[in-house]
PDB file of C-alpha atoms in Angstrom:
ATOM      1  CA  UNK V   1      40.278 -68.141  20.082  1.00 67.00           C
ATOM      2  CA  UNK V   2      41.488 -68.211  23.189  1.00 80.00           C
ATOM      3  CA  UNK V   3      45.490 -67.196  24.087  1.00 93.00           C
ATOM      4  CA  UNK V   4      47.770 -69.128  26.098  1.00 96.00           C
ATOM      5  CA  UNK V   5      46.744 -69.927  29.522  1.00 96.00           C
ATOM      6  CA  UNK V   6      49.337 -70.394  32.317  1.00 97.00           C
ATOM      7  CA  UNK V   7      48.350 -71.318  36.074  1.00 96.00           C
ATOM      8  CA  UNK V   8      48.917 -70.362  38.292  1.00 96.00           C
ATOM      9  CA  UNK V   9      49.598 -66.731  38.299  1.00 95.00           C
ATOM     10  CA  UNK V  10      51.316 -66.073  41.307  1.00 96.00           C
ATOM     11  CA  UNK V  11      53.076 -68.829  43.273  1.00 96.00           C
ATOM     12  CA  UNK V  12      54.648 -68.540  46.735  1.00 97.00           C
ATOM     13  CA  UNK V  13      57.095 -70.749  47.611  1.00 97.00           C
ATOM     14  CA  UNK V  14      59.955 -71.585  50.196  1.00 97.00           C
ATOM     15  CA  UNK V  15      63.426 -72.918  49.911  1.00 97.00           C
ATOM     16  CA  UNK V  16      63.771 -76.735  49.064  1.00 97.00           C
ATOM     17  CA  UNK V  17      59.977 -76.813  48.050  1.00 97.00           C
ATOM     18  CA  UNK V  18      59.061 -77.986  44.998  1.00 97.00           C
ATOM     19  CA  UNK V  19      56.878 -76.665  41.993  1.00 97.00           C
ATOM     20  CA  UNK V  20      54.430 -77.357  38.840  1.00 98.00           C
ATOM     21  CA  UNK V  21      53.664 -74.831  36.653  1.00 98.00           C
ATOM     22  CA  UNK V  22      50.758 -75.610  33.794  1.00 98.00           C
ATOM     23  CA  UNK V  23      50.651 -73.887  29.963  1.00 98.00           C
ATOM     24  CA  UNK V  24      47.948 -74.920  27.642  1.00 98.00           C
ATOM     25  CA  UNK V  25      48.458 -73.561  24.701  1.00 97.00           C
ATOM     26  CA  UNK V  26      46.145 -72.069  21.596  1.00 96.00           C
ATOM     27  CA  UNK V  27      44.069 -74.485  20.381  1.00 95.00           C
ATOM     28  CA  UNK V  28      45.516 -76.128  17.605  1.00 94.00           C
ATOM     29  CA  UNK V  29      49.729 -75.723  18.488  1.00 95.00           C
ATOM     30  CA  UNK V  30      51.718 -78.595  18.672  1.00 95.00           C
ATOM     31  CA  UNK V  31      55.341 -76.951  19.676  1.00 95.00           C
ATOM     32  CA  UNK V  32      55.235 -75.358  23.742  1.00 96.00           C
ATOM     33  CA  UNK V  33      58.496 -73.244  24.776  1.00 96.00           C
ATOM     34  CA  UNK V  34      59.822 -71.720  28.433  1.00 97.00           C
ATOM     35  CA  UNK V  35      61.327 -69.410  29.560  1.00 97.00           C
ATOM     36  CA  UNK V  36      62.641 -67.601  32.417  1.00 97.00           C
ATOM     37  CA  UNK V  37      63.064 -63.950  33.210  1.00 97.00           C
ATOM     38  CA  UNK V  38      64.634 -62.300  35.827  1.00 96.00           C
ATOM     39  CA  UNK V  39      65.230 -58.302  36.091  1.00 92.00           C
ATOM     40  CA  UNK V  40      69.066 -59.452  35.985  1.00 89.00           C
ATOM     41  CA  UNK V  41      69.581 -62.307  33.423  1.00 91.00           C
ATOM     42  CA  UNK V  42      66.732 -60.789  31.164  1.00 92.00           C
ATOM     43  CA  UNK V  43      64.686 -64.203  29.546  1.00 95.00           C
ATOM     44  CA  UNK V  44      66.663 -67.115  29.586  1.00 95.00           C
ATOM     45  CA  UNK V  45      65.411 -70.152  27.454  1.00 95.00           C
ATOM     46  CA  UNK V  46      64.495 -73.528  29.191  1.00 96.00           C
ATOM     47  CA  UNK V  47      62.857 -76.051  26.653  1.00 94.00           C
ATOM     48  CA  UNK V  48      60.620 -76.530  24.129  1.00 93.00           C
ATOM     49  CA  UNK V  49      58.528 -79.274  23.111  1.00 94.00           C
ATOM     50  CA  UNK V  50      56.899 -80.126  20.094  1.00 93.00           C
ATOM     51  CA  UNK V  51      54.486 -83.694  19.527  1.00 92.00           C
ATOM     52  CA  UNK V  52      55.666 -84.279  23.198  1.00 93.00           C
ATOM     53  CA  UNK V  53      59.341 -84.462  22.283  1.00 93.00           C
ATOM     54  CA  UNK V  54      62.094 -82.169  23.840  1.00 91.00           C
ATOM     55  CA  UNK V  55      63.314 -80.247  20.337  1.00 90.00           C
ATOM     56  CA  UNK V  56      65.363 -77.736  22.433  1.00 89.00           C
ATOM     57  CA  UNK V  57      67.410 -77.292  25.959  1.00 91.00           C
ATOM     58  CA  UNK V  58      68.057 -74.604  27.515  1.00 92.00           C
ATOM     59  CA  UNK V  59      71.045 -74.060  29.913  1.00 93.00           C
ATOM     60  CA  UNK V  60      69.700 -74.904  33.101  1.00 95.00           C
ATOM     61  CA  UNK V  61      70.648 -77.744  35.812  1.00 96.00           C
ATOM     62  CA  UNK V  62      68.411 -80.980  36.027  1.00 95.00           C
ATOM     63  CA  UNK V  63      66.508 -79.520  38.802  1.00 97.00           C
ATOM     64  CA  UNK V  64      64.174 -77.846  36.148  1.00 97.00           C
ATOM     65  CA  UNK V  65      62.486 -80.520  33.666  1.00 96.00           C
ATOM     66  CA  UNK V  66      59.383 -80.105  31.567  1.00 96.00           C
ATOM     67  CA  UNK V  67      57.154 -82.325  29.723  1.00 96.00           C
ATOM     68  CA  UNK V  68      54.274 -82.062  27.124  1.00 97.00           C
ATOM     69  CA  UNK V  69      50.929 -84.156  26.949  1.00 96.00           C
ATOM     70  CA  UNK V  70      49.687 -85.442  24.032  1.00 95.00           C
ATOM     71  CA  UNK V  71      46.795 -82.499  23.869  1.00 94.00           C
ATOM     72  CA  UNK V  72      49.887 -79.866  23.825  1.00 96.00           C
ATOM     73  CA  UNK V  73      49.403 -78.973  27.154  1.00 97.00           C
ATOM     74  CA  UNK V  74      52.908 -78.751  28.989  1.00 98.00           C
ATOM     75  CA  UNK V  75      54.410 -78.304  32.598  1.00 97.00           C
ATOM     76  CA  UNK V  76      57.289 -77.527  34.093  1.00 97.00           C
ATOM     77  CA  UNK V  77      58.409 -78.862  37.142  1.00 97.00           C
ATOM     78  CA  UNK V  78      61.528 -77.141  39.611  1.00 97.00           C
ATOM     79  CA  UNK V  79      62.207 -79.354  42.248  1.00 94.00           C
ATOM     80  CA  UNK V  80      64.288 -78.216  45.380  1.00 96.00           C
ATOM     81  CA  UNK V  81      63.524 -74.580  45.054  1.00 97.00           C
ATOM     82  CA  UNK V  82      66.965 -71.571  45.747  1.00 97.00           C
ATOM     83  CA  UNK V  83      66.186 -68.364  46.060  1.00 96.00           C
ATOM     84  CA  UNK V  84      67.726 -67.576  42.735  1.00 96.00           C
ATOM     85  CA  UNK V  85      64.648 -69.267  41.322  1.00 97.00           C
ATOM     86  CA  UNK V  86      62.362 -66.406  41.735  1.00 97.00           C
ATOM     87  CA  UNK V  87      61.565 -65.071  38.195  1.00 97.00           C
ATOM     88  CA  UNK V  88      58.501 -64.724  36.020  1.00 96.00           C
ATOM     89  CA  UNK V  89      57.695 -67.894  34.004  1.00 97.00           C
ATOM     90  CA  UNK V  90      56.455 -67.490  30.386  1.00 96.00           C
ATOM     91  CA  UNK V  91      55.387 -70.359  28.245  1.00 97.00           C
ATOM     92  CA  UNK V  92      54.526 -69.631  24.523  1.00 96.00           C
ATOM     93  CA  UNK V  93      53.077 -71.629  22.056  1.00 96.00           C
ATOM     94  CA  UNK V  94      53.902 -72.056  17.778  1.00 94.00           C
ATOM     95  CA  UNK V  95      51.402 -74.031  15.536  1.00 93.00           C
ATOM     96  CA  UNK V  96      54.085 -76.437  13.969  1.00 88.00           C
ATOM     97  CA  UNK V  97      57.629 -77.463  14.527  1.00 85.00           C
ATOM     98  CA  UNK V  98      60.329 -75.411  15.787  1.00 85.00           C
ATOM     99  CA  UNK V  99      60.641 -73.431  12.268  1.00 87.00           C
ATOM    100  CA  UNK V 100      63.090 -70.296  11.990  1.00 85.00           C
ATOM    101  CA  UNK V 101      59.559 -68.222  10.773  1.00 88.00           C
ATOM    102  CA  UNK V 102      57.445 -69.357  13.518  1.00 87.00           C
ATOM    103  CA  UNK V 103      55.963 -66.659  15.611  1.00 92.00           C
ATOM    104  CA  UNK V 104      55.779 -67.523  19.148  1.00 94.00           C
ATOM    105  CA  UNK V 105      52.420 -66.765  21.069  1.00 95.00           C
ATOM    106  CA  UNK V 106      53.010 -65.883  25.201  1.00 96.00           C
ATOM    107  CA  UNK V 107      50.801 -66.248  27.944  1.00 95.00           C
ATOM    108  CA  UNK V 108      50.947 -63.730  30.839  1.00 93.00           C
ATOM    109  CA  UNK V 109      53.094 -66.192  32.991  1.00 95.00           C
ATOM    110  CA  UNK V 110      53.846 -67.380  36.451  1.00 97.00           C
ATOM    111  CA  UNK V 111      55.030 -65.153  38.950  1.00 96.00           C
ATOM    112  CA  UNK V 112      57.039 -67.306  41.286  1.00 98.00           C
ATOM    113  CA  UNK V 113      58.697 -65.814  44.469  1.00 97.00           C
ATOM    114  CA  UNK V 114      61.338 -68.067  46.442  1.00 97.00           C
ATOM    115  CA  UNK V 115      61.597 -67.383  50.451  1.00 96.00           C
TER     116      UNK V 115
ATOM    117  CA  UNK H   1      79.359 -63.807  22.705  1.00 60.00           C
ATOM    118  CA  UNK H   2      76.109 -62.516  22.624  1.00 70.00           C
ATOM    119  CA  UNK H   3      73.839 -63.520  19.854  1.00 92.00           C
ATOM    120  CA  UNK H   4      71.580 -60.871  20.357  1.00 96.00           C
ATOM    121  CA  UNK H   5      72.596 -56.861  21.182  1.00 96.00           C
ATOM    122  CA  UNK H   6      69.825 -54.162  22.309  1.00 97.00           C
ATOM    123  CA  UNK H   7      72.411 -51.202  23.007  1.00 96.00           C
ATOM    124  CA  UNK H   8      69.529 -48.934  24.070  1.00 95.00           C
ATOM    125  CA  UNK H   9      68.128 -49.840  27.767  1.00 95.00           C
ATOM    126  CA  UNK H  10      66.006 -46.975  27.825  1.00 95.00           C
ATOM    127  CA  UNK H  11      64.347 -44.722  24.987  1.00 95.00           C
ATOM    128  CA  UNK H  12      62.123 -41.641  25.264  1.00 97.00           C
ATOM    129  CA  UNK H  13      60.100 -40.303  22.453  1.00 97.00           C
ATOM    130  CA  UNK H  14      57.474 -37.439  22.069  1.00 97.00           C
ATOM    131  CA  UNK H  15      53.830 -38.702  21.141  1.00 97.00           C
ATOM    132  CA  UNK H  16      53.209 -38.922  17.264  1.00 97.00           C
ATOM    133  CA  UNK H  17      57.328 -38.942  16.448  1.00 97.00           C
ATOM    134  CA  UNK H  18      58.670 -42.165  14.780  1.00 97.00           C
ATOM    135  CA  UNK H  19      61.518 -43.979  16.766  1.00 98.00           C
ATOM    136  CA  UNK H  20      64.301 -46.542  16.062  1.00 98.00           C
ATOM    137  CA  UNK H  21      65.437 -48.897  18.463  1.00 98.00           C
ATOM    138  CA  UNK H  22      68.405 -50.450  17.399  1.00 98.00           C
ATOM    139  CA  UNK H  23      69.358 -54.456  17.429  1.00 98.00           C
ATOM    140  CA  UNK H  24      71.893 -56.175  16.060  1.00 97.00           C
ATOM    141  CA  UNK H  25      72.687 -59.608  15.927  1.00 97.00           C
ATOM    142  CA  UNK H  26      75.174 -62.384  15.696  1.00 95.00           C
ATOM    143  CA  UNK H  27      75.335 -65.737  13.533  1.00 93.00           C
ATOM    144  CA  UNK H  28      76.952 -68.068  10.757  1.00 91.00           C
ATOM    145  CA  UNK H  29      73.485 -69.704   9.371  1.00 91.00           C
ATOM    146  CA  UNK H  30      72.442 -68.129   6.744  1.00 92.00           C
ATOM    147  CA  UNK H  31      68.924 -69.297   7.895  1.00 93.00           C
ATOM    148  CA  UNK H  32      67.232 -67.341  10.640  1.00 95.00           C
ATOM    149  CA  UNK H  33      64.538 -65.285  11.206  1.00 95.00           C
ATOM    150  CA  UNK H  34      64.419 -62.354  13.767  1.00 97.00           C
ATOM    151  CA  UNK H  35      61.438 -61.326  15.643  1.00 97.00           C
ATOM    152  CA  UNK H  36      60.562 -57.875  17.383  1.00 98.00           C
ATOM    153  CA  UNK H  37      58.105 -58.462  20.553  1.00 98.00           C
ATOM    154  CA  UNK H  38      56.411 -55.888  23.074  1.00 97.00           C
ATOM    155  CA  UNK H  39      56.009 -56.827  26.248  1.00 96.00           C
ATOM    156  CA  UNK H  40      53.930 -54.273  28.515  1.00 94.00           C
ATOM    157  CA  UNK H  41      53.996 -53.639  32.578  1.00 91.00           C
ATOM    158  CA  UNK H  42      51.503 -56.408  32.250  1.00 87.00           C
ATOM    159  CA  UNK H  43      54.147 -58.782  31.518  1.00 87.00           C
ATOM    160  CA  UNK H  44      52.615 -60.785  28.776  1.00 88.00           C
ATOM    161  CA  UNK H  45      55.154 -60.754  25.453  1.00 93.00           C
ATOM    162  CA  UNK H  46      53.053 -59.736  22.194  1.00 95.00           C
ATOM    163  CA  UNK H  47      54.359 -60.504  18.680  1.00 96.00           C
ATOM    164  CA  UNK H  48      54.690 -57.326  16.808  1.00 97.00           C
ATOM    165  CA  UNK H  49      57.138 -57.900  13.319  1.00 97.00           C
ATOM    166  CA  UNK H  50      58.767 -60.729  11.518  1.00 97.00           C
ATOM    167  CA  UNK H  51      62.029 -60.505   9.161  1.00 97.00           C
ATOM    168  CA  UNK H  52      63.449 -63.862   7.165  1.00 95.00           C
ATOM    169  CA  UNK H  53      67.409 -63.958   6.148  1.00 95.00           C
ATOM    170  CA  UNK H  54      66.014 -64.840   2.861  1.00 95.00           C
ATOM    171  CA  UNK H  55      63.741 -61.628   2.860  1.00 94.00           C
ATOM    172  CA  UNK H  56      64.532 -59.514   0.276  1.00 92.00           C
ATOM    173  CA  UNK H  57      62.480 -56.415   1.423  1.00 95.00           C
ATOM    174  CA  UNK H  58      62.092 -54.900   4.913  1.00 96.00           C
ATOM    175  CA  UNK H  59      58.927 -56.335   6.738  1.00 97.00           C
ATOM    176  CA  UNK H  60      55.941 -53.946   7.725  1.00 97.00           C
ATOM    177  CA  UNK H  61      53.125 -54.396  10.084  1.00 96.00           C
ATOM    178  CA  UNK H  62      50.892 -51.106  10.328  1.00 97.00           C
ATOM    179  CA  UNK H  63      53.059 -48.431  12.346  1.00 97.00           C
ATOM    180  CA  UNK H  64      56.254 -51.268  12.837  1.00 98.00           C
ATOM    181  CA  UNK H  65      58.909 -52.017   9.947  1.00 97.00           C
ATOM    182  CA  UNK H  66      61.941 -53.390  10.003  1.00 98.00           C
ATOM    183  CA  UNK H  67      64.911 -51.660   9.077  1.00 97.00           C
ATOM    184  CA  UNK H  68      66.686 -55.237   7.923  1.00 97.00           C
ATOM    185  CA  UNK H  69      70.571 -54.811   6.996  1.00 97.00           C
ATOM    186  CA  UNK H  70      72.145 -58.541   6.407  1.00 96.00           C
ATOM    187  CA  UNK H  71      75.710 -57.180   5.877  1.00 95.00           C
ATOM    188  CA  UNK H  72      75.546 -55.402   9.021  1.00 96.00           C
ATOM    189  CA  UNK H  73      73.435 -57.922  11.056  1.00 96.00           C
ATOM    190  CA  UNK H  74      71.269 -55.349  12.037  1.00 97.00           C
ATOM    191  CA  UNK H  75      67.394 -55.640  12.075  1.00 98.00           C
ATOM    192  CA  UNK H  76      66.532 -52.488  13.727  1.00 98.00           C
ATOM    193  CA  UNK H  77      62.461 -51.760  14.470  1.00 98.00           C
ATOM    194  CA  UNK H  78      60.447 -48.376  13.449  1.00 98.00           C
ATOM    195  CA  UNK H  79      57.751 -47.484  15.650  1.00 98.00           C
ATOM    196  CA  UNK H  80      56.050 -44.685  13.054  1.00 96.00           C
ATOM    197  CA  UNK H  81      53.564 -41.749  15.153  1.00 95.00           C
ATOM    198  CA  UNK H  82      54.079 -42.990  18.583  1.00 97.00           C
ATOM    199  CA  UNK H  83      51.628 -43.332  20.991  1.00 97.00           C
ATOM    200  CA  UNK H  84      51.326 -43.334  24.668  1.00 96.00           C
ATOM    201  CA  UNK H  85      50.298 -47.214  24.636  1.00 96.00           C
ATOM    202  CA  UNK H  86      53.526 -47.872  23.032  1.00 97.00           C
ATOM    203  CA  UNK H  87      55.428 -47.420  26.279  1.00 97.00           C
ATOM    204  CA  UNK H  88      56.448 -51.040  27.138  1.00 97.00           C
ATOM    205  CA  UNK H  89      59.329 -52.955  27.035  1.00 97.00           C
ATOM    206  CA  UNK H  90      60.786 -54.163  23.522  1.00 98.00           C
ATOM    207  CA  UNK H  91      62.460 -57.180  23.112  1.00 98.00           C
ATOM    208  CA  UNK H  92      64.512 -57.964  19.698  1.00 98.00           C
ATOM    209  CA  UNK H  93      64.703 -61.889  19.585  1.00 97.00           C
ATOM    210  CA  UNK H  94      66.715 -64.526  16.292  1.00 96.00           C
ATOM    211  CA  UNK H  95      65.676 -67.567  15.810  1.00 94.00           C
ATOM    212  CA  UNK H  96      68.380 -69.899  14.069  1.00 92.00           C
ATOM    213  CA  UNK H  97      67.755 -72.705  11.161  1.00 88.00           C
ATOM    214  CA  UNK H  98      70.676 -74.781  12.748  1.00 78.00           C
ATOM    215  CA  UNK H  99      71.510 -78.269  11.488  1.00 72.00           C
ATOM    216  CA  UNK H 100      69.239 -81.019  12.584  1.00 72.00           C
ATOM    217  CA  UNK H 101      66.228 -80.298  10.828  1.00 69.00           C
ATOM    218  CA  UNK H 102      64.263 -78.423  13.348  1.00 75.00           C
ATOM    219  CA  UNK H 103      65.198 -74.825  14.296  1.00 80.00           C
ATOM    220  CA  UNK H 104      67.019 -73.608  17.331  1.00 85.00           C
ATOM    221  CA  UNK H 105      65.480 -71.954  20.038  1.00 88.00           C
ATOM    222  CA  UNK H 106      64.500 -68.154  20.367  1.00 91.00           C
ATOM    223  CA  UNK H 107      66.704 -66.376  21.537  1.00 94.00           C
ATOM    224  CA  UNK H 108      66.194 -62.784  23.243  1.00 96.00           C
ATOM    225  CA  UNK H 109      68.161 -59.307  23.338  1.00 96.00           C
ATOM    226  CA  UNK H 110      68.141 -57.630  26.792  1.00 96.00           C
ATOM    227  CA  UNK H 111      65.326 -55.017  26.095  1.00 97.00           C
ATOM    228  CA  UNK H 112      64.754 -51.557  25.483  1.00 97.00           C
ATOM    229  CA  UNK H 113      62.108 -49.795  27.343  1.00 97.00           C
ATOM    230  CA  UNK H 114      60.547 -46.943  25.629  1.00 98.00           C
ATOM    231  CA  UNK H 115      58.351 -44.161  27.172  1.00 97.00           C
ATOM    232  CA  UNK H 116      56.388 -42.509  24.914  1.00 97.00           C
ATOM    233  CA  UNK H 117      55.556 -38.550  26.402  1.00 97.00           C
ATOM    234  CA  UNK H 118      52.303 -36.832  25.920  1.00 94.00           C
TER     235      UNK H 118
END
């Protein structure tokens, strides 16, 4: 079975710019988180969907929003890009709704560097 | 006030020794569950151990367990005959019942990174 895919990998961007990153998850999850992690705020939760519905909301301004498709794929859109923005990306994926026993399943992430 | 405390940032243990890194945590549900995950250079998070409030013995997955204490909120991990591909990153991480029906997010300590030496 195959794990949770995130494009891309690496992303270069510059100030002001904006960007989509992609997450499909395992075949077969319904619920799609985010996160952000940074060497100096450590992973900071952004949102998580489940049957395309926003369950969960992370502290972050408007200028990061997120959706989820109806085949559990999700993105995550940051529109007018700071520097402070650079950080690794991780979506994970959960077969069923947000659940305090569900394990959580990570892809490898998005590297994103702000210039 | 931080939900989630990883005291340790950095642990070093000799190959086949058992270690303990420590987490404790912080909450008023008395529904949660709290998560242990390993996340190598490579930067991808991997699941590793599993411990429900309602758990009444300490959880085990082949060299992990969970040293679970409720009274002291403490859910510490045992990595038993380390090995060199244990050096990584490890992240303790709660995830709350909460009141709506559908669970809170995870939520993350700060890390410990272990090195394992030959």
């Amino acid at each position: 079975k195959a794990g949770v895919t995130q494009t891309p990998r690496y992303l270069i961007k510059t100030r002001g710019q904006q960007v989509t990153l992609s997450c499909s998850p395992i075949s077969g999850h319904r619920s799609v988180s985010w996160y952000q992690q940074t060497p100096g705020q450590g992973l900071q939760f952004l949102f998580e969907y489940f049957s395309e519905t926003q369950r969960n909301k992370g502290n972050f301004p408007g200028r990061f929003s997120g959706r989820q498709f109806s085949n559990s794929r999700s993105e995550m859109n940051v529109s007018t890009l700071e520097l402070g923005d650079s950080a690794l990306y991780l979506c994970a994926s959960s077969l069923g709704r947000p659940a305090t026993n569900e394990k959580l399943f990570f892809g490898s992430g998005t590297q994103l560097s702000v210039l | 006030a931080q939900k989630i405390t990883q005291t340790q940032p950095g642990m070093f243990v000799q190959e086949k020794e058992a270690v303990t890194l420590d987490c404790t945590y912080d909450t008023s549900d008395p529904s949660y569950g709290l998560f242990w995950y390993k996340q190598p250079s490579s930067g991808e998070m991997i699941f590793l151990i599993y411990q429900g409030s309602y758990d009444q013995q300490n959880a085990t997955e082949g060299r992990y367990s969970l040293n679970f204490q409720k009274a002291r909120k403490s859910a510490n991990l045992v990595i038993s005959a380390s090995q060199l591909g244990d050096s990584a990153m490890y992240f303790c991480a709660m995830r709350e019942g909460g009141s709506s029906g559908s669970a809170r997010q995870l939520t993350f300590g700060s890390g410990t990174q272990l090195t394992v030496l030959p």
